[in-house]
PDB file of C-alpha atoms and ligand atoms in Angstrom:
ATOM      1  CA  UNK E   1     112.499 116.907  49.753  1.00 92.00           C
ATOM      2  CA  UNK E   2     112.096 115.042  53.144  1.00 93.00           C
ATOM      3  CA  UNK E   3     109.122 117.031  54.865  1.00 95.00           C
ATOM      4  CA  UNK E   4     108.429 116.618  58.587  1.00 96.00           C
ATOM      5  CA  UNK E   5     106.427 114.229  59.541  1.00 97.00           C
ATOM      6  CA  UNK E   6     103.018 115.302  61.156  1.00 98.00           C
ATOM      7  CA  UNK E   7     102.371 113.385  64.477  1.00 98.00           C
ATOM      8  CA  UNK E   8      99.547 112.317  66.691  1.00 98.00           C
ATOM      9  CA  UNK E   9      97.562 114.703  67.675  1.00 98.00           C
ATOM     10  CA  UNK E  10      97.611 117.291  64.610  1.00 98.00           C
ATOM     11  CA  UNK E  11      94.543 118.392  63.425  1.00 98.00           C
ATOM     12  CA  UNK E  12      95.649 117.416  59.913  1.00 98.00           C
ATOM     13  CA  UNK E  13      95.623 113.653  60.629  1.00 98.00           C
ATOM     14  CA  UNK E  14      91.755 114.127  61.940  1.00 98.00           C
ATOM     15  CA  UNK E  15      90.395 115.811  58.722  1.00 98.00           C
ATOM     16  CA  UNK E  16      88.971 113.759  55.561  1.00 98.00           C
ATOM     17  CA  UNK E  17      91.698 114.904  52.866  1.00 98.00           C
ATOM     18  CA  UNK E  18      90.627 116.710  49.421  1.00 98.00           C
ATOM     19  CA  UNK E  19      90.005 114.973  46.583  1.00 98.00           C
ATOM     20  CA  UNK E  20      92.523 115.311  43.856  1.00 97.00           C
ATOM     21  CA  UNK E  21      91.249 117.399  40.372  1.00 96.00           C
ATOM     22  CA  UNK E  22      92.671 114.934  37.174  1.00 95.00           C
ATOM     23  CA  UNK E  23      93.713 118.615  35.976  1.00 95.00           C
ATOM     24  CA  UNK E  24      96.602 118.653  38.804  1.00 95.00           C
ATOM     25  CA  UNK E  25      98.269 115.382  38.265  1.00 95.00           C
ATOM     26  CA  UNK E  26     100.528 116.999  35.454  1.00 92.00           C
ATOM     27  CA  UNK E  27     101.592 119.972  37.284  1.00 96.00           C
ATOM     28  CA  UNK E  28     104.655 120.586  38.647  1.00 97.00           C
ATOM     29  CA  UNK E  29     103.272 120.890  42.061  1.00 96.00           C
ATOM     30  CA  UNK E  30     101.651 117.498  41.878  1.00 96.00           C
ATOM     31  CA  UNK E  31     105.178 115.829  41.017  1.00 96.00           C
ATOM     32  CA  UNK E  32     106.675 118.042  43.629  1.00 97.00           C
ATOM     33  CA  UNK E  33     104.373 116.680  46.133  1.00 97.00           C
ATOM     34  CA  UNK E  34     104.918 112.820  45.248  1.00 97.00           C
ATOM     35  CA  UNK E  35     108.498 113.247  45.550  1.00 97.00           C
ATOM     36  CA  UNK E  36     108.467 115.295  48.691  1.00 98.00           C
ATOM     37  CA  UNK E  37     106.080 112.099  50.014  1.00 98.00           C
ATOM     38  CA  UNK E  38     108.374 109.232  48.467  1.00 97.00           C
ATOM     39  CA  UNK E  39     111.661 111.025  50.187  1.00 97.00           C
ATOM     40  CA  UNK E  40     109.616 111.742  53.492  1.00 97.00           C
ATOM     41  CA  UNK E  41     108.570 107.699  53.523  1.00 96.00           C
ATOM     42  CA  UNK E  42     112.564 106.535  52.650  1.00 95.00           C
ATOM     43  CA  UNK E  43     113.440 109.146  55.446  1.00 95.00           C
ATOM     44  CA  UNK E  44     111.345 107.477  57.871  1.00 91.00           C
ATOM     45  CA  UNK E  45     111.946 103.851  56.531  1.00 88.00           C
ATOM     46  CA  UNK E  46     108.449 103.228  56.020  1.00 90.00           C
ATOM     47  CA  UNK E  47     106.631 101.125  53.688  1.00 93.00           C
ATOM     48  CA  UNK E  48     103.858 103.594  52.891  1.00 96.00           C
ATOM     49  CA  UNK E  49     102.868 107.426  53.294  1.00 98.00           C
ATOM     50  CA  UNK E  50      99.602 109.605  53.016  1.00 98.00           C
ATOM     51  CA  UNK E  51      99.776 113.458  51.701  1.00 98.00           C
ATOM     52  CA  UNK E  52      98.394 114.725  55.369  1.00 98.00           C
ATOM     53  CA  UNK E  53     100.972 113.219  56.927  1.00 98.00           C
ATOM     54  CA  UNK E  54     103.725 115.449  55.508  1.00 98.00           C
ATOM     55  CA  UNK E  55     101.009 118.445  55.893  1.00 98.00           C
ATOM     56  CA  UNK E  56      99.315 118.053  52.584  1.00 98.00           C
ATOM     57  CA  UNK E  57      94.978 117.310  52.915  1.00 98.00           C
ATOM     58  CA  UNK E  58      94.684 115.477  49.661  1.00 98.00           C
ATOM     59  CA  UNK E  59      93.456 111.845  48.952  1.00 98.00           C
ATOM     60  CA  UNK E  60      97.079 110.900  47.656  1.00 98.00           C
ATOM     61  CA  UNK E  61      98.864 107.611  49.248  1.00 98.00           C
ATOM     62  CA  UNK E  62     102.099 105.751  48.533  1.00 98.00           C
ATOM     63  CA  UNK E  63     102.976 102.487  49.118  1.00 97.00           C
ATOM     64  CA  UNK E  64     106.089 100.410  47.755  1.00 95.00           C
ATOM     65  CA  UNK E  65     106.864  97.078  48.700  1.00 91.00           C
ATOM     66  CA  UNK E  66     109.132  95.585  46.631  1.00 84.00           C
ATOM     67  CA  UNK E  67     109.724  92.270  47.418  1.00 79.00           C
ATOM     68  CA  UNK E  68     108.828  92.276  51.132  1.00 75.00           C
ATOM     69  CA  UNK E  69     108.339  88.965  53.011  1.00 79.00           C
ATOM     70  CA  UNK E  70     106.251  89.576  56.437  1.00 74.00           C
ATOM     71  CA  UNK E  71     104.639  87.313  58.489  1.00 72.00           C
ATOM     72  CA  UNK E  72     105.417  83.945  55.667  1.00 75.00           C
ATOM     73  CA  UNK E  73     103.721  86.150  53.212  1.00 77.00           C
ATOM     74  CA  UNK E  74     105.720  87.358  50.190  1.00 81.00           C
ATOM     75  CA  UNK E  75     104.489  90.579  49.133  1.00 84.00           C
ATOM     76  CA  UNK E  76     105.741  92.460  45.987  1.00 86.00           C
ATOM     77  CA  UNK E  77     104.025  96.283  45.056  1.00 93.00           C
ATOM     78  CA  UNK E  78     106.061  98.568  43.010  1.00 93.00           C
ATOM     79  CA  UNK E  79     106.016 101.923  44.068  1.00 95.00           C
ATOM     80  CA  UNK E  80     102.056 102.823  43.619  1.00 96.00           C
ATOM     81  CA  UNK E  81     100.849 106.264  43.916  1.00 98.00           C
ATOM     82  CA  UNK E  82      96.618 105.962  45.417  1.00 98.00           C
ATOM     83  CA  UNK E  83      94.497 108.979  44.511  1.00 98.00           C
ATOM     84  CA  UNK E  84      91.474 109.351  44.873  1.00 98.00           C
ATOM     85  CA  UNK E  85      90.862 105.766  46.459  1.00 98.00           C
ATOM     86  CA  UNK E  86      87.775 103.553  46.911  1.00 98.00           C
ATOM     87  CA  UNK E  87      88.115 100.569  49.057  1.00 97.00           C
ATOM     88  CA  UNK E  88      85.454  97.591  48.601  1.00 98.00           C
ATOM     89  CA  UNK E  89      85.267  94.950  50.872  1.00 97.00           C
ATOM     90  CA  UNK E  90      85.207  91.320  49.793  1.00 97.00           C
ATOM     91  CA  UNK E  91      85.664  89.566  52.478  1.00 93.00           C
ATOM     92  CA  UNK E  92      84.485  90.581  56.101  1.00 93.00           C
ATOM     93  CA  UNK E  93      86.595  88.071  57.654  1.00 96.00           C
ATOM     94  CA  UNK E  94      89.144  89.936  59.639  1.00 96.00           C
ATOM     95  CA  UNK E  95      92.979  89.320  59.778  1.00 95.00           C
ATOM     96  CA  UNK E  96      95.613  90.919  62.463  1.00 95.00           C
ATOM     97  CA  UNK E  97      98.601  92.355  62.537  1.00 94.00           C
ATOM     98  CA  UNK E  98     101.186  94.528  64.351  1.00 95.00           C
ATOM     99  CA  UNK E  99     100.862  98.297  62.962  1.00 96.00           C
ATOM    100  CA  UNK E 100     103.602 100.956  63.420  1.00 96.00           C
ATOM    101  CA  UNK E 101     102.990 104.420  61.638  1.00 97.00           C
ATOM    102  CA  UNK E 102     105.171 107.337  61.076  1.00 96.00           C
ATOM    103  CA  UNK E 103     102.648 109.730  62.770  1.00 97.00           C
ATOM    104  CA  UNK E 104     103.158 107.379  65.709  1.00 97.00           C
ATOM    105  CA  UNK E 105     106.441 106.901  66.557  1.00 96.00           C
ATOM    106  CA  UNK E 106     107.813 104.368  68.976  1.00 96.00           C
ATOM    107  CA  UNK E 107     104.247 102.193  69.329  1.00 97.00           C
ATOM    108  CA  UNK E 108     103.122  99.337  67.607  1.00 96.00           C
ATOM    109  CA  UNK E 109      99.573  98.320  67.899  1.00 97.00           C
ATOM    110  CA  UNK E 110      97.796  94.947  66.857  1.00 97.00           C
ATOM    111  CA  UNK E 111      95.043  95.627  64.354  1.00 97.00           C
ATOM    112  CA  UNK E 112      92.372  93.299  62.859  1.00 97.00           C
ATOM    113  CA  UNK E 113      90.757  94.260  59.566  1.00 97.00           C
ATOM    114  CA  UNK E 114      88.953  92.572  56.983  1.00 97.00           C
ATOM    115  CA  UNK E 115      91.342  90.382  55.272  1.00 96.00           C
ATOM    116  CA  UNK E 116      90.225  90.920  51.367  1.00 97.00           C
ATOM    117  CA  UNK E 117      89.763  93.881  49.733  1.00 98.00           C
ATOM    118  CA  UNK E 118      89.652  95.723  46.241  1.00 98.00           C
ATOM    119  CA  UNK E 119      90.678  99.591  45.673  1.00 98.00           C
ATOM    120  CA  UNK E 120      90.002 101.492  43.012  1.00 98.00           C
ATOM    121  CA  UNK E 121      92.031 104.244  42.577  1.00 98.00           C
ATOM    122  CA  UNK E 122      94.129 106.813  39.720  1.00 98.00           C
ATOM    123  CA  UNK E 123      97.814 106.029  40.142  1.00 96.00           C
ATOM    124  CA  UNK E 124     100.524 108.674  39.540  1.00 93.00           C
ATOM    125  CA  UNK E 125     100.031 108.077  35.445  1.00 92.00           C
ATOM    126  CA  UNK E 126      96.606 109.406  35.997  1.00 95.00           C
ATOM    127  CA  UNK E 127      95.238 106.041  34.916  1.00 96.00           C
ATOM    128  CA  UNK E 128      92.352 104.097  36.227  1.00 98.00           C
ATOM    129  CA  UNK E 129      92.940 100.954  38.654  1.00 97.00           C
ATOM    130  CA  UNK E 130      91.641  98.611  40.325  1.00 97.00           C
ATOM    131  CA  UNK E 131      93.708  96.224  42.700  1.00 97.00           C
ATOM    132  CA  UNK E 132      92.703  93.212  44.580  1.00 97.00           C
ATOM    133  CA  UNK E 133      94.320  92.957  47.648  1.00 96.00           C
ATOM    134  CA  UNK E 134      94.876  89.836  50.708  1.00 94.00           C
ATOM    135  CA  UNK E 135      96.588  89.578  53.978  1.00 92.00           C
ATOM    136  CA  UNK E 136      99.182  91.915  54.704  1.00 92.00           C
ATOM    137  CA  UNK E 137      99.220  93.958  51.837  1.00 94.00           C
ATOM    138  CA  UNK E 138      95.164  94.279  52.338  1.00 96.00           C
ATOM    139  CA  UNK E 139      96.457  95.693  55.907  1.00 96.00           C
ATOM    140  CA  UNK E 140      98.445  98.032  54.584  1.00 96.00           C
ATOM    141  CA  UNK E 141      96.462  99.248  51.700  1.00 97.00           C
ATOM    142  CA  UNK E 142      93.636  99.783  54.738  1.00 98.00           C
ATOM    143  CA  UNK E 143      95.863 101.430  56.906  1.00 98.00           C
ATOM    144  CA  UNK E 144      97.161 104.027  54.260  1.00 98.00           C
ATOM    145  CA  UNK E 145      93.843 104.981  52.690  1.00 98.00           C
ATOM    146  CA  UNK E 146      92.386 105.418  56.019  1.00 98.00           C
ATOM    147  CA  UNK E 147      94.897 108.665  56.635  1.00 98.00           C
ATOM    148  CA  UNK E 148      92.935 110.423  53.824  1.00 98.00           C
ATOM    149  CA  UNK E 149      89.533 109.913  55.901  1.00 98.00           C
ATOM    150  CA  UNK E 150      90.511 111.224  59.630  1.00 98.00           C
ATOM    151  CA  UNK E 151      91.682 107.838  61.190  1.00 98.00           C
ATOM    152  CA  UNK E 152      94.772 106.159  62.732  1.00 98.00           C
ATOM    153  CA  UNK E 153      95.516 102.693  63.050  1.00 98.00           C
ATOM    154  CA  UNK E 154      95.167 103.371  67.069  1.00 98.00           C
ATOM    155  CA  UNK E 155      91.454 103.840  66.498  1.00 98.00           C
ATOM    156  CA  UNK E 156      90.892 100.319  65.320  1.00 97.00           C
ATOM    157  CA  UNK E 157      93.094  98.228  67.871  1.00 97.00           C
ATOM    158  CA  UNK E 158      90.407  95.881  70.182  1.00 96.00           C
ATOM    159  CA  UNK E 159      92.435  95.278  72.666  1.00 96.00           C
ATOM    160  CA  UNK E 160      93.852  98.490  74.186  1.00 96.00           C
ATOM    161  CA  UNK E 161      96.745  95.665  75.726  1.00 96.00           C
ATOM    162  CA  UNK E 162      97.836  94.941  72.255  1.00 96.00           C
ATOM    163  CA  UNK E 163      99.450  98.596  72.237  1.00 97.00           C
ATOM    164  CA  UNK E 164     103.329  98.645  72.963  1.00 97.00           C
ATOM    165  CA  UNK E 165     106.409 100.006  73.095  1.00 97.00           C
ATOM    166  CA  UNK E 166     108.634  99.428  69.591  1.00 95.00           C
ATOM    167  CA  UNK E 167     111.167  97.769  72.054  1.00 95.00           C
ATOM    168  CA  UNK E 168     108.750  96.071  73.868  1.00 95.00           C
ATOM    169  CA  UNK E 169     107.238  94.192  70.711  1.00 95.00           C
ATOM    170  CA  UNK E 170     110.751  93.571  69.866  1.00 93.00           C
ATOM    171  CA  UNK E 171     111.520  92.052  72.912  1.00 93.00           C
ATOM    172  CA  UNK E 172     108.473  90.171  73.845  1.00 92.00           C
ATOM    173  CA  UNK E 173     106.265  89.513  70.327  1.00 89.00           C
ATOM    174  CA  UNK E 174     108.976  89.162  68.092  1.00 82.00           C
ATOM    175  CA  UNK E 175     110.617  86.270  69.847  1.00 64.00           C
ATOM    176  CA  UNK E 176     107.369  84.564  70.265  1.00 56.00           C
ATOM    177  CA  UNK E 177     106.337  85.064  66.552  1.00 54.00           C
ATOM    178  CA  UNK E 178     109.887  83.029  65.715  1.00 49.00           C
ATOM    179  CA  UNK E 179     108.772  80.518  68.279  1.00 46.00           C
ATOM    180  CA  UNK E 180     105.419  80.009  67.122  1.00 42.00           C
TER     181      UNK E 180
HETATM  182 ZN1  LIG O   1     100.249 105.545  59.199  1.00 79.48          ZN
END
């Protein structure tokens, strides 16, 4: 069911989330939850969703990209449930790009973060994995796990100037990013 989407400013997206018990994953509430989360993120037309973002403090994350291609890069995740995840850096070399989140409607903010990463997570099979991660898909790994800890992509833009309008970064970065 497509949940509303907490915004900016509600407690929930400022809390570390609950871990997830192994013992839940085959209840009916569990598979209620992912589906209310994959319907919220198709709702929204996003590429990924956290659990406290539809209202729900757990360390669960989705993120599907099937066959995305951003900035040259061809990216290509099935529909991966994240619980419980543990990000490892392995590369502190930082990469930008232009965030937009559901919790933040209308803004887009430019973001650098380390560029090469590894999570290790349970997905929605309640199996153990481990996924190595570069570029934008590293990004948006980052910027999905870091809902279950208290943070927003807002936190982490350097430049406060690299903060816009939706419209804005249509009008004036998208063009140039074509030109460039
Ligand atoms: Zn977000």
């Amino acid at each position: 069911m497509n949940k509303e989407i907490c915004l900016m400013g509600n407690p929930i997206l400022r809390t570390t989330a609950e871990k997830i018990d192994m013992s839940e994953l085959n209840t009916p509430e569990f598979k209620a939850l992912l589906e209310d989360m994959f319907d919220s993120m198709k709702a929204s037309g996003g590429i990924g969703i956290a659990a406290p973002q539809i209202g729900i403090s757990k360390q669960l994350a989705l993120i599907e990209l099937n066959g995305v291609n951003r900035y040259n890069e061809f990216i290509d995740l099935p529909l991966t449930a994240f619980i419980n995840p543990v990000i490892e850096i392995l590369d502190e070399a930082t990469q930008g790009y232009w965030e937009g989140c559901l919790s933040v409607p209308g803004l887009r903010g430019f973001v650098e973060r380390p560029r090469h990463i590894k999570v290790s997570f349970v997905n929605q099979h309640g199996e153990d994995q481990s996924l190595e991660a570069e570029g934008f898909l590293a990004t948006v790994i980052q910027h999905e796990l870091d809902h279950l800890f208290g943070n927003l992509y807002v936190d982490r833009i350097n430049d406060p100037k690299l903060l816009m309008y939706q419209s804005e970064y249509d009008k004036y970065i998208i063009q140039k990013a074509t030109m460039d």
